[in-house]
Structures are given as structure tokens and as C-alpha cells.
């Protein structure tokens, strides 16, 4: 009977040893692998975000081009959708760390202490019960030796009582071992159930993530593919611009200044040159009423004067006593342009009129004043075409301004020429 009790006790050891010597060490290794898994996914999402940021930057460059504007928008949308997918993936792995890795790490530390204490307590109780059983068995042996011979009837009652105690203690210890074995097996199953349940939850989250990513991509994909289905298709507005380039222009572009005169950004995008300061000029009213009629000033002379003094922005010049004012060249925009947050650039709509304050083109940029809002700034020269104002009525070969239509009441008054630096004029 003693041998049977020890054999039953040994049934408890495999489940307990499996948890302490295999499951918990394996769980610690699983935790370390899970952390490595998290780091690899984090590195992947970071690299993906950087990649699609670059895709978005290329899309911004394409959006500036009139022929590739739609494709630039598509690249920006692709970048945005993929970054949202990476964000969802990061959120899933945050839950993976919180609900699985952190929980396993916490429970493993607690489980080592719990299983060690539980096993020691079980061994102590088992030893006490085993010692009690062995004492009862020893007492039974002594009684049986004494009852031999003439004293059989004398010790018969005590022997029966001792035999009953041995049987009871043996049943108790067998029940104790059986209950311990059952509890140990259940403890083992609880740990595996916990592990399976947590990974089922994570699998469900990953499944939802893939479904959501699939919906986000399949919703936009047909539209994206449609935009790039025909590489030879050119927008009508661009075709109009190309046809307009076939028409000879009256303004000969000036040579661009050296590239190193202006700063560039890291992406080699040219920053428009700063607006030149305004210098003091002779007042156009100085010789208005002079008896000596000056020679007419040609447009070429004005252009030469501007190229000689780059910082000077001359105002209208009086070329005769009839105020025949040489006006600055104007252009009409054929594409809209948005300056966004850049204060040095000019925003306008298609068909707006812009007065050129600097007739020279600088690295593909012109500087002018928008007629409808009087705002000034740089704008791309390829976004506009030369514009000619309607011809005004002529009087004796001299253009007659509308405000002098009724004749000048002060035509006979003679004034001395006056020179002023005209400081009331607004700065360009």
C-alpha cells in the first residue's frame, strides 16, 4: 500500500515539472521573440512612411506641371492611403504589445513564484500525510507481533482499530495525490488556454486590419489606374498653351542671370530672386509744361536703362507735352498659380492681367503687379502670354489720355521744371 501511494504521488510531478521546466522557460523565450517581432514591424512601418513621403514629394513636383497635375494628385493620394495603412498596423502592434507581450511577461514572473510555492506546499502536506500513514502502519506491525500466541484476543480490538486508521490515512493520501494531480493538469491547461486565447484575439485584429487595408486600396485603385492609362493624353488647356507658343511674340526674352546668383533649396528648386529696392527717379512731371519738346523715348532705351540699373524700377516717363506715357508691358495668364504660404510669389487665376515691373526674365520667373488686386510678386513666365491693350484715340499723332478729353485748361500756364525723388510712391 505504501508503494501504491508513492506511485500515485509521482503522477503529480510531470505536469508541475512541465510548467516550471518547459512552459515558463519557453514563455520567456517567446516574449523575447515577440519584442524582436515588434521592432522589425516598427522598422518596416518607419521605412514605409519615409518611402511614401518621398512619393508624395514627387507628386508635389508633378502637380506643378500643367500636363502631369492629375498624376501628381494620384501620387499624393497613394502616399496618404499607404501611410494610413501603416498607422493602422502600428495600432495593431501596440495592442499586441499591451495584450500579449506585456501580459505574458507579467504572468510569467508571477507564475514562477506561484508554482514554486505551490509545489513546496504540496510536498509538505504530502510528507505530513505520508508520515502519519507510516506511523499507523508501524503501530499495526507492533500490535500484530504482540497478539501472536496466547494474546490473540487481548490485542484483537486494538489491531482492528489501528488497521482502520491505516486504511483511512491511506485513502486520504491517495485522494490528496489525485486532487493535486488534477489541479496540476488544470493549471497547465489554463496557461495554454491563455496563450491560445490571446493569439486568437491578435489574429482577429490582424484579419480586420487586412480587410480594412483591402477596402482602402480597392476603393481608390480603379481611379488611380484610369489616370495613368493613357500617357499620350494631353489636357485641352495645355494644348491651347502649345498652340499659343506657335504665335510669334513681340517681347524678346532677356538672357537669364547666372544660376549661382540665387540660392537654391535642397531639392534644387530655384527660389525666386528678391524684389529690387526702389531708387529716387526724376519726376515725370518735371518737363510736362516745358517749351522744349523732348525727343520721344523708345522702349529699347527704357529696357537698356533697366538692364543697366538692375535695382531701379522707373515709373511712367513723359515723352511729350501731350503726356504720351510709355506704359509697362503686360501679360495675360493662361494657367492659375497659387503661392500658398510664400510671400514672394504671386497668386492669380487664369485670364488675369499682370503688369511687368521687371521686364527681364530671371531663371524662368517674372516680377509684376496683378491688375485686379495690386499685389506684387514673382510668377512663372510659362504661365502667361504677352498682352496688348486696346489702342486709344489719337490726336495729331499723339495719344490722348481719357482724362484730357475736354482739353487742358492750364495749357497756357508755364511752370518751372521740378525734380523730385517721389518718396510718396509705394515701394516695390
GROMACS .gro file of C-alpha atoms in nm:
model
  428
    1UNK     CA    1   0.000   0.000   0.000
    2UNK     CA    2   0.284   0.239   0.074
    3UNK     CA    3   0.431   0.166  -0.269
    4UNK     CA    4   0.096   0.242  -0.431
    5UNK     CA    5   0.078   0.579  -0.254
    6UNK     CA    6   0.425   0.683  -0.370
    7UNK     CA    7   0.345   0.577  -0.725
    8UNK     CA    8   0.030   0.787  -0.718
    9UNK     CA    9   0.229   1.083  -0.584
   10UNK     CA   10   0.462   1.061  -0.882
   11UNK     CA   11   0.167   1.134  -1.115
   12UNK     CA   12   0.170   1.489  -0.990
   13UNK     CA   13   0.530   1.557  -1.090
   14UNK     CA   14   0.511   1.559  -1.476
   15UNK     CA   15   0.252   1.843  -1.503
   16UNK     CA   16   0.432   2.055  -1.243
   17UNK     CA   17   0.772   1.994  -1.396
   18UNK     CA   18   0.630   2.066  -1.742
   19UNK     CA   19   0.514   2.411  -1.630
   20UNK     CA   20   0.825   2.504  -1.436
   21UNK     CA   21   1.093   2.345  -1.654
   22UNK     CA   22   0.943   2.374  -2.003
   23UNK     CA   23   0.641   2.603  -2.029
   24UNK     CA   24   0.772   2.902  -1.833
   25UNK     CA   25   1.123   2.900  -1.989
   26UNK     CA   26   0.962   2.860  -2.330
   27UNK     CA   27   0.733   3.152  -2.248
   28UNK     CA   28   1.030   3.374  -2.164
   29UNK     CA   29   1.187   3.292  -2.499
   30UNK     CA   30   0.854   3.367  -2.668
   31UNK     CA   31   0.844   3.709  -2.502
   32UNK     CA   32   1.191   3.795  -2.634
   33UNK     CA   33   1.093   3.684  -2.983
   34UNK     CA   34   0.775   3.892  -2.960
   35UNK     CA   35   0.977   4.202  -2.876
   36UNK     CA   36   1.202   4.136  -3.177
   37UNK     CA   37   0.887   4.097  -3.388
   38UNK     CA   38   0.763   4.437  -3.267
   39UNK     CA   39   1.096   4.603  -3.350
   40UNK     CA   40   1.100   4.461  -3.701
   41UNK     CA   41   0.745   4.579  -3.771
   42UNK     CA   42   0.827   4.923  -3.629
   43UNK     CA   43   1.132   4.947  -3.856
   44UNK     CA   44   0.921   4.838  -4.154
   45UNK     CA   45   0.649   5.097  -4.089
   46UNK     CA   46   0.908   5.370  -4.043
   47UNK     CA   47   1.078   5.280  -4.371
   48UNK     CA   48   0.738   5.266  -4.541
   49UNK     CA   49   0.644   5.612  -4.416
   50UNK     CA   50   0.974   5.757  -4.537
   51UNK     CA   51   0.926   5.591  -4.876
   52UNK     CA   52   0.573   5.721  -4.925
   53UNK     CA   53   0.676   6.067  -4.803
   54UNK     CA   54   0.920   6.064  -5.095
   55UNK     CA   55   0.637   5.953  -5.325
   56UNK     CA   56   0.432   6.249  -5.200
   57UNK     CA   57   0.721   6.490  -5.267
   58UNK     CA   58   0.747   6.365  -5.624
   59UNK     CA   59   0.371   6.409  -5.653
   60UNK     CA   60   0.406   6.772  -5.544
   61UNK     CA   61   0.659   6.828  -5.822
   62UNK     CA   62   0.424   6.665  -6.073
   63UNK     CA   63   0.131   6.877  -5.953
   64UNK     CA   64   0.317   7.193  -6.059
   65UNK     CA   65   0.337   7.071  -6.418
   66UNK     CA   66   0.024   7.152  -6.622
   67UNK     CA   67   0.039   6.820  -6.808
   68UNK     CA   68   0.109   6.596  -6.504
   69UNK     CA   69  -0.110   6.771  -6.245
   70UNK     CA   70  -0.361   6.484  -6.219
   71UNK     CA   71  -0.083   6.228  -6.180
   72UNK     CA   72   0.069   6.439  -5.902
   73UNK     CA   73  -0.266   6.428  -5.722
   74UNK     CA   74  -0.278   6.049  -5.766
   75UNK     CA   75   0.072   6.008  -5.618
   76UNK     CA   76  -0.030   6.222  -5.320
   77UNK     CA   77  -0.343   6.007  -5.266
   78UNK     CA   78  -0.142   5.682  -5.292
   79UNK     CA   79   0.103   5.814  -5.034
   80UNK     CA   80  -0.176   5.919  -4.797
   81UNK     CA   81  -0.360   5.584  -4.819
   82UNK     CA   82  -0.045   5.380  -4.755
   83UNK     CA   83   0.052   5.597  -4.459
   84UNK     CA   84  -0.295   5.535  -4.312
   85UNK     CA   85  -0.241   5.160  -4.358
   86UNK     CA   86   0.093   5.181  -4.177
   87UNK     CA   87  -0.077   5.377  -3.898
   88UNK     CA   88  -0.338   5.101  -3.857
   89UNK     CA   89  -0.060   4.841  -3.849
   90UNK     CA   90   0.117   5.034  -3.574
   91UNK     CA   91  -0.204   5.049  -3.371
   92UNK     CA   92  -0.248   4.671  -3.402
   93UNK     CA   93   0.103   4.608  -3.274
   94UNK     CA   94   0.053   4.848  -2.987
   95UNK     CA   95  -0.236   4.623  -2.880
   96UNK     CA   96  -0.018   4.317  -2.947
   97UNK     CA   97   0.241   4.450  -2.702
   98UNK     CA   98  -0.013   4.554  -2.440
   99UNK     CA   99  -0.242   4.250  -2.452
  100UNK     CA  100   0.007   3.971  -2.524
  101UNK     CA  101   0.374   4.055  -2.467
  102UNK     CA  102   0.329   4.268  -2.154
  103UNK     CA  103   0.071   4.026  -2.010
  104UNK     CA  104   0.287   3.721  -2.074
  105UNK     CA  105   0.588   3.892  -1.918
  106UNK     CA  106   0.391   3.987  -1.607
  107UNK     CA  107   0.224   3.648  -1.568
  108UNK     CA  108   0.548   3.454  -1.626
  109UNK     CA  109   0.724   3.638  -1.342
  110UNK     CA  110   0.428   3.573  -1.112
  111UNK     CA  111   0.388   3.213  -1.225
  112UNK     CA  112   0.743   3.113  -1.136
  113UNK     CA  113   0.687   3.226  -0.778
  114UNK     CA  114   0.337   3.075  -0.762
  115UNK     CA  115   0.434   2.733  -0.898
  116UNK     CA  116   0.741   2.710  -0.675
  117UNK     CA  117   0.541   2.795  -0.360
  118UNK     CA  118   0.251   2.566  -0.461
  119UNK     CA  119   0.478   2.270  -0.525
  120UNK     CA  120   0.658   2.317  -0.193
  121UNK     CA  121   0.328   2.339  -0.007
  122UNK     CA  122   0.206   2.023  -0.178
  123UNK     CA  123   0.526   1.837  -0.090
  124UNK     CA  124   0.498   1.948   0.275
  125UNK     CA  125   0.137   1.833   0.307
  126UNK     CA  126   0.215   1.509   0.130
  127UNK     CA  127   0.505   1.440   0.365
  128UNK     CA  128   0.287   1.501   0.672
  129UNK     CA  129   0.021   1.265   0.545
  130UNK     CA  130   0.283   1.009   0.446
  131UNK     CA  131   0.448   1.024   0.792
  132UNK     CA  132   0.109   0.978   0.960
  133UNK     CA  133   0.037   0.677   0.743
  134UNK     CA  134   0.376   0.524   0.817
  135UNK     CA  135   0.327   0.570   1.193
  136UNK     CA  136  -0.010   0.394   1.178
  137UNK     CA  137   0.144   0.111   0.979
  138UNK     CA  138   0.429   0.080   1.234
  139UNK     CA  139   0.178   0.066   1.521
  140UNK     CA  140  -0.013  -0.206   1.336
  141UNK     CA  141   0.301  -0.417   1.298
  142UNK     CA  142   0.379  -0.389   1.672
  143UNK     CA  143   0.026  -0.498   1.768
  144UNK     CA  144   0.043  -0.796   1.537
  145UNK     CA  145   0.371  -0.911   1.695
  146UNK     CA  146   0.221  -0.878   2.044
  147UNK     CA  147  -0.100  -1.062   1.950
  148UNK     CA  148   0.083  -1.376   1.843
  149UNK     CA  149   0.041  -1.682   2.062
  150UNK     CA  150  -0.171  -1.659   2.377
  151UNK     CA  151  -0.251  -1.283   2.348
  152UNK     CA  152  -0.457  -1.300   2.026
  153UNK     CA  153  -0.783  -1.197   2.184
  154UNK     CA  154  -0.622  -0.931   2.401
  155UNK     CA  155  -0.494  -0.717   2.113
  156UNK     CA  156  -0.759  -0.801   1.855
  157UNK     CA  157  -0.966  -0.482   1.918
  158UNK     CA  158  -0.663  -0.254   1.911
  159UNK     CA  159  -0.533  -0.421   1.597
  160UNK     CA  160  -0.867  -0.367   1.421
  161UNK     CA  161  -0.869  -0.003   1.534
  162UNK     CA  162  -0.515   0.053   1.409
  163UNK     CA  163  -0.593  -0.121   1.078
  164UNK     CA  164  -0.890   0.111   1.026
  165UNK     CA  165  -0.667   0.416   1.092
  166UNK     CA  166  -0.413   0.293   0.836
  167UNK     CA  167  -0.686   0.243   0.577
  168UNK     CA  168  -0.830   0.589   0.640
  169UNK     CA  169  -0.493   0.764   0.615
  170UNK     CA  170  -0.407   0.573   0.301
  171UNK     CA  171  -0.735   0.680   0.137
  172UNK     CA  172  -0.671   1.038   0.243
  173UNK     CA  173  -0.325   1.045   0.091
  174UNK     CA  174  -0.448   0.885  -0.230
  175UNK     CA  175  -0.725   1.146  -0.256
  176UNK     CA  176  -0.473   1.420  -0.183
  177UNK     CA  177  -0.242   1.297  -0.461
  178UNK     CA  178  -0.533   1.260  -0.707
  179UNK     CA  179  -0.663   1.610  -0.632
  180UNK     CA  180  -0.312   1.751  -0.664
  181UNK     CA  181  -0.259   1.580  -0.996
  182UNK     CA  182  -0.591   1.708  -1.130
  183UNK     CA  183  -0.513   2.064  -1.015
  184UNK     CA  184  -0.167   2.048  -1.170
  185UNK     CA  185  -0.310   1.936  -1.504
  186UNK     CA  186  -0.571   2.213  -1.493
  187UNK     CA  187  -0.301   2.470  -1.411
  188UNK     CA  188  -0.107   2.355  -1.715
  189UNK     CA  189  -0.417   2.378  -1.937
  190UNK     CA  190  -0.503   2.724  -1.807
  191UNK     CA  191  -0.166   2.852  -1.928
  192UNK     CA  192  -0.201   2.705  -2.274
  193UNK     CA  193  -0.561   2.832  -2.295
  194UNK     CA  194  -0.443   3.182  -2.206
  195UNK     CA  195  -0.176   3.169  -2.476
  196UNK     CA  196  -0.418   3.043  -2.742
  197UNK     CA  197  -0.690   3.293  -2.647
  198UNK     CA  198  -0.455   3.592  -2.667
  199UNK     CA  199  -0.326   3.489  -3.009
  200UNK     CA  200  -0.679   3.430  -3.134
  201UNK     CA  201  -0.759   3.790  -3.041
  202UNK     CA  202  -0.445   3.911  -3.218
  203UNK     CA  203  -0.530   3.703  -3.526
  204UNK     CA  204  -0.877   3.861  -3.535
  205UNK     CA  205  -0.724   4.210  -3.515
  206UNK     CA  206  -0.481   4.131  -3.798
  207UNK     CA  207  -0.767   3.995  -4.007
  208UNK     CA  208  -0.965   4.317  -3.955
  209UNK     CA  209  -0.656   4.520  -4.040
  210UNK     CA  210  -0.611   4.339  -4.373
  211UNK     CA  211  -0.981   4.378  -4.455
  212UNK     CA  212  -0.965   4.749  -4.385
  213UNK     CA  213  -0.645   4.790  -4.588
  214UNK     CA  214  -0.803   4.598  -4.875
  215UNK     CA  215  -1.111   4.822  -4.871
  216UNK     CA  216  -0.898   5.139  -4.868
  217UNK     CA  217  -0.690   5.024  -5.165
  218UNK     CA  218  -0.961   4.867  -5.382
  219UNK     CA  219  -1.178   5.177  -5.343
  220UNK     CA  220  -0.912   5.405  -5.494
  221UNK     CA  221  -0.724   5.169  -5.725
  222UNK     CA  222  -0.953   5.188  -6.035
  223UNK     CA  223  -0.943   5.568  -6.031
  224UNK     CA  224  -0.562   5.569  -5.997
  225UNK     CA  225  -0.518   5.327  -6.284
  226UNK     CA  226  -0.753   5.530  -6.502
  227UNK     CA  227  -0.536   5.839  -6.460
  228UNK     CA  228  -0.227   5.664  -6.595
  229UNK     CA  229  -0.397   5.451  -6.863
  230UNK     CA  230  -0.301   5.685  -7.149
  231UNK     CA  231   0.039   5.851  -7.130
  232UNK     CA  232  -0.020   6.036  -7.462
  233UNK     CA  233  -0.329   6.224  -7.345
  234UNK     CA  234  -0.268   6.599  -7.303
  235UNK     CA  235  -0.518   6.833  -7.130
  236UNK     CA  236  -0.700   7.084  -7.350
  237UNK     CA  237  -0.556   7.379  -7.160
  238UNK     CA  238  -0.203   7.255  -7.227
  239UNK     CA  239  -0.281   7.210  -7.597
  240UNK     CA  240  -0.403   7.569  -7.604
  241UNK     CA  241  -0.077   7.681  -7.448
  242UNK     CA  242   0.125   7.482  -7.702
  243UNK     CA  243  -0.072   7.633  -7.989
  244UNK     CA  244  -0.014   7.976  -7.840
  245UNK     CA  245   0.360   7.915  -7.844
  246UNK     CA  246   0.342   7.888  -8.222
  247UNK     CA  247   0.237   8.255  -8.241
  248UNK     CA  248   0.536   8.496  -8.263
  249UNK     CA  249   0.575   8.716  -7.956
  250UNK     CA  250   0.674   9.081  -7.963
  251UNK     CA  251   0.883   9.073  -7.647
  252UNK     CA  252   1.224   8.915  -7.683
  253UNK     CA  253   1.320   8.734  -7.363
  254UNK     CA  254   1.627   8.870  -7.190
  255UNK     CA  255   1.909   8.629  -7.105
  256UNK     CA  256   1.875   8.467  -6.762
  257UNK     CA  257   2.129   8.570  -6.496
  258UNK     CA  258   2.386   8.314  -6.378
  259UNK     CA  259   2.241   8.033  -6.172
  260UNK     CA  260   2.475   8.089  -5.879
  261UNK     CA  261   2.333   8.436  -5.814
  262UNK     CA  262   2.032   8.294  -5.640
  263UNK     CA  263   2.002   8.042  -5.361
  264UNK     CA  264   1.853   7.700  -5.411
  265UNK     CA  265   1.682   7.457  -5.178
  266UNK     CA  266   1.798   7.102  -5.108
  267UNK     CA  267   1.563   6.973  -5.381
  268UNK     CA  268   1.725   7.204  -5.644
  269UNK     CA  269   1.412   7.418  -5.665
  270UNK     CA  270   1.502   7.772  -5.766
  271UNK     CA  271   1.398   8.034  -5.510
  272UNK     CA  272   1.276   8.349  -5.690
  273UNK     CA  273   1.518   8.644  -5.656
  274UNK     CA  274   1.418   8.917  -5.410
  275UNK     CA  275   1.233   9.224  -5.536
  276UNK     CA  276   1.482   9.507  -5.608
  277UNK     CA  277   1.470   9.825  -5.396
  278UNK     CA  278   1.326  10.144  -5.543
  279UNK     CA  279   1.567  10.430  -5.612
  280UNK     CA  280   1.486  10.800  -5.647
  281UNK     CA  281   1.393  10.895  -6.004
  282UNK     CA  282   1.324  11.218  -6.185
  283UNK     CA  283   0.959  11.311  -6.165
  284UNK     CA  284   0.772  11.252  -6.491
  285UNK     CA  285   0.603  11.592  -6.434
  286UNK     CA  286   0.931  11.779  -6.447
  287UNK     CA  287   0.916  11.864  -6.818
  288UNK     CA  288   0.541  11.840  -6.863
  289UNK     CA  289   0.493  12.209  -6.942
  290UNK     CA  290   0.838  12.290  -7.077
  291UNK     CA  291   0.851  12.479  -7.406
  292UNK     CA  292   1.126  12.246  -7.531
  293UNK     CA  293   0.961  11.931  -7.651
  294UNK     CA  294   1.193  11.638  -7.569
  295UNK     CA  295   1.259  11.362  -7.810
  296UNK     CA  296   1.038  11.056  -7.775
  297UNK     CA  297   1.188  10.782  -7.557
  298UNK     CA  298   1.180  10.440  -7.712
  299UNK     CA  299   1.101  10.116  -7.537
  300UNK     CA  300   1.452   9.991  -7.618
  301UNK     CA  301   1.600  10.285  -7.425
  302UNK     CA  302   1.388  10.203  -7.124
  303UNK     CA  303   1.493   9.837  -7.143
  304UNK     CA  304   1.860   9.940  -7.167
  305UNK     CA  305   1.815  10.171  -6.870
  306UNK     CA  306   1.659   9.892  -6.663
  307UNK     CA  307   1.930   9.644  -6.755
  308UNK     CA  308   2.197   9.898  -6.663
  309UNK     CA  309   2.042   9.971  -6.326
  310UNK     CA  310   1.901   9.645  -6.205
  311UNK     CA  311   1.779   9.787  -5.876
  312UNK     CA  312   1.588  10.074  -6.039
  313UNK     CA  313   1.223  10.043  -6.125
  314UNK     CA  314   1.141  10.358  -6.336
  315UNK     CA  315   0.791  10.491  -6.329
  316UNK     CA  316   0.599  10.618  -6.632
  317UNK     CA  317   0.803  10.863  -6.841
  318UNK     CA  318   0.665  11.176  -7.007
  319UNK     CA  319   0.764  11.179  -7.373
  320UNK     CA  320   0.579  11.489  -7.488
  321UNK     CA  321   0.370  11.777  -7.371
  322UNK     CA  322   0.066  11.565  -7.453
  323UNK     CA  323   0.155  11.313  -7.174
  324UNK     CA  324   0.226  11.030  -7.416
  325UNK     CA  325   0.327  10.790  -7.134
  326UNK     CA  326   0.524  10.478  -7.218
  327UNK     CA  327   0.345  10.201  -7.032
  328UNK     CA  328   0.498   9.887  -6.891
  329UNK     CA  329   0.444   9.561  -7.082
  330UNK     CA  330   0.158   9.344  -6.963
  331UNK     CA  331   0.083   8.974  -6.982
  332UNK     CA  332  -0.233   8.765  -6.962
  333UNK     CA  333  -0.222   8.444  -6.755
  334UNK     CA  334  -0.315   8.115  -6.926
  335UNK     CA  335  -0.292   7.897  -6.613
  336UNK     CA  336  -0.385   7.961  -6.248
  337UNK     CA  337  -0.099   7.986  -5.997
  338UNK     CA  338  -0.107   7.952  -5.616
  339UNK     CA  339   0.165   8.098  -5.395
  340UNK     CA  340   0.043   7.917  -5.081
  341UNK     CA  341   0.248   8.047  -4.785
  342UNK     CA  342   0.531   8.203  -4.989
  343UNK     CA  343   0.502   8.582  -4.960
  344UNK     CA  344   0.741   8.644  -5.250
  345UNK     CA  345   0.520   8.465  -5.506
  346UNK     CA  346   0.208   8.595  -5.679
  347UNK     CA  347  -0.123   8.410  -5.689
  348UNK     CA  348  -0.364   8.457  -5.979
  349UNK     CA  349  -0.640   8.293  -6.182
  350UNK     CA  350  -0.648   8.208  -6.548
  351UNK     CA  351  -0.710   8.517  -6.765
  352UNK     CA  352  -0.579   8.777  -6.515
  353UNK     CA  353  -0.374   9.074  -6.637
  354UNK     CA  354  -0.031   9.134  -6.480
  355UNK     CA  355   0.187   9.442  -6.530
  356UNK     CA  356   0.557   9.355  -6.554
  357UNK     CA  357   0.758   9.565  -6.309
  358UNK     CA  358   1.082   9.396  -6.418
  359UNK     CA  359   1.080   9.319  -6.792
  360UNK     CA  360   1.375   9.078  -6.768
  361UNK     CA  361   1.304   8.709  -6.707
  362UNK     CA  362   1.512   8.562  -6.424
  363UNK     CA  363   1.553   8.184  -6.432
  364UNK     CA  364   1.204   8.140  -6.571
  365UNK     CA  365   1.044   8.391  -6.327
  366UNK     CA  366   0.887   8.733  -6.390
  367UNK     CA  367   0.807   9.004  -6.135
  368UNK     CA  368   0.486   9.200  -6.173
  369UNK     CA  369   0.173   9.351  -6.025
  370UNK     CA  370  -0.168   9.184  -6.051
  371UNK     CA  371  -0.404   9.438  -6.204
  372UNK     CA  372  -0.718   9.341  -6.010
  373UNK     CA  373  -0.563   9.322  -5.661
  374UNK     CA  374  -0.244   9.534  -5.698
  375UNK     CA  375  -0.047   9.256  -5.531
  376UNK     CA  376   0.313   9.211  -5.640
  377UNK     CA  377   0.537   8.909  -5.660
  378UNK     CA  378   0.723   8.655  -5.873
  379UNK     CA  379   0.543   8.413  -6.105
  380UNK     CA  380   0.646   8.155  -6.371
  381UNK     CA  381   0.696   8.305  -6.716
  382UNK     CA  382   0.550   7.992  -6.880
  383UNK     CA  383   0.211   8.066  -6.717
  384UNK     CA  384   0.141   8.376  -6.926
  385UNK     CA  385   0.136   8.528  -7.275
  386UNK     CA  386   0.202   8.887  -7.392
  387UNK     CA  387  -0.097   9.115  -7.370
  388UNK     CA  388  -0.165   9.428  -7.578
  389UNK     CA  389  -0.412   9.691  -7.460
  390UNK     CA  390  -0.670   9.836  -7.699
  391UNK     CA  391  -0.539  10.136  -7.895
  392UNK     CA  392  -0.659  10.473  -7.757
  393UNK     CA  393  -0.772  10.760  -7.978
  394UNK     CA  394  -0.500  10.971  -8.144
  395UNK     CA  395  -0.486  11.350  -8.157
  396UNK     CA  396  -0.230  11.493  -8.405
  397UNK     CA  397  -0.038  11.169  -8.392
  398UNK     CA  398  -0.019  11.179  -8.010
  399UNK     CA  399  -0.215  10.952  -7.784
  400UNK     CA  400  -0.482  11.142  -7.595
  401UNK     CA  401  -0.546  11.022  -7.238
  402UNK     CA  402  -0.914  10.992  -7.143
  403UNK     CA  403  -0.885  11.244  -6.858
  404UNK     CA  404  -0.774  11.513  -7.111
  405UNK     CA  405  -1.066  11.453  -7.344
  406UNK     CA  406  -1.211  11.801  -7.283
  407UNK     CA  407  -0.884  11.987  -7.330
  408UNK     CA  408  -0.630  12.105  -7.074
  409UNK     CA  409  -0.750  12.430  -6.904
  410UNK     CA  410  -0.396  12.501  -6.789
  411UNK     CA  411  -0.228  12.454  -7.125
  412UNK     CA  412  -0.115  12.821  -7.134
  413UNK     CA  413   0.033  12.817  -6.783
  414UNK     CA  414   0.415  12.790  -6.775
  415UNK     CA  415   0.582  12.628  -6.476
  416UNK     CA  416   0.945  12.576  -6.395
  417UNK     CA  417   1.073  12.219  -6.420
  418UNK     CA  418   1.070  12.038  -6.087
  419UNK     CA  419   1.283  11.740  -5.989
  420UNK     CA  420   1.170  11.514  -5.706
  421UNK     CA  421   1.264  11.176  -5.574
  422UNK     CA  422   0.892  11.098  -5.542
  423UNK     CA  423   0.913  10.943  -5.195
  424UNK     CA  424   0.534  10.914  -5.177
  425UNK     CA  425   0.543  10.632  -5.431
  426UNK     CA  426   0.492  10.284  -5.280
  427UNK     CA  427   0.794  10.058  -5.257
  428UNK     CA  428   0.815   9.764  -5.496
   0.00000   0.00000   0.00000
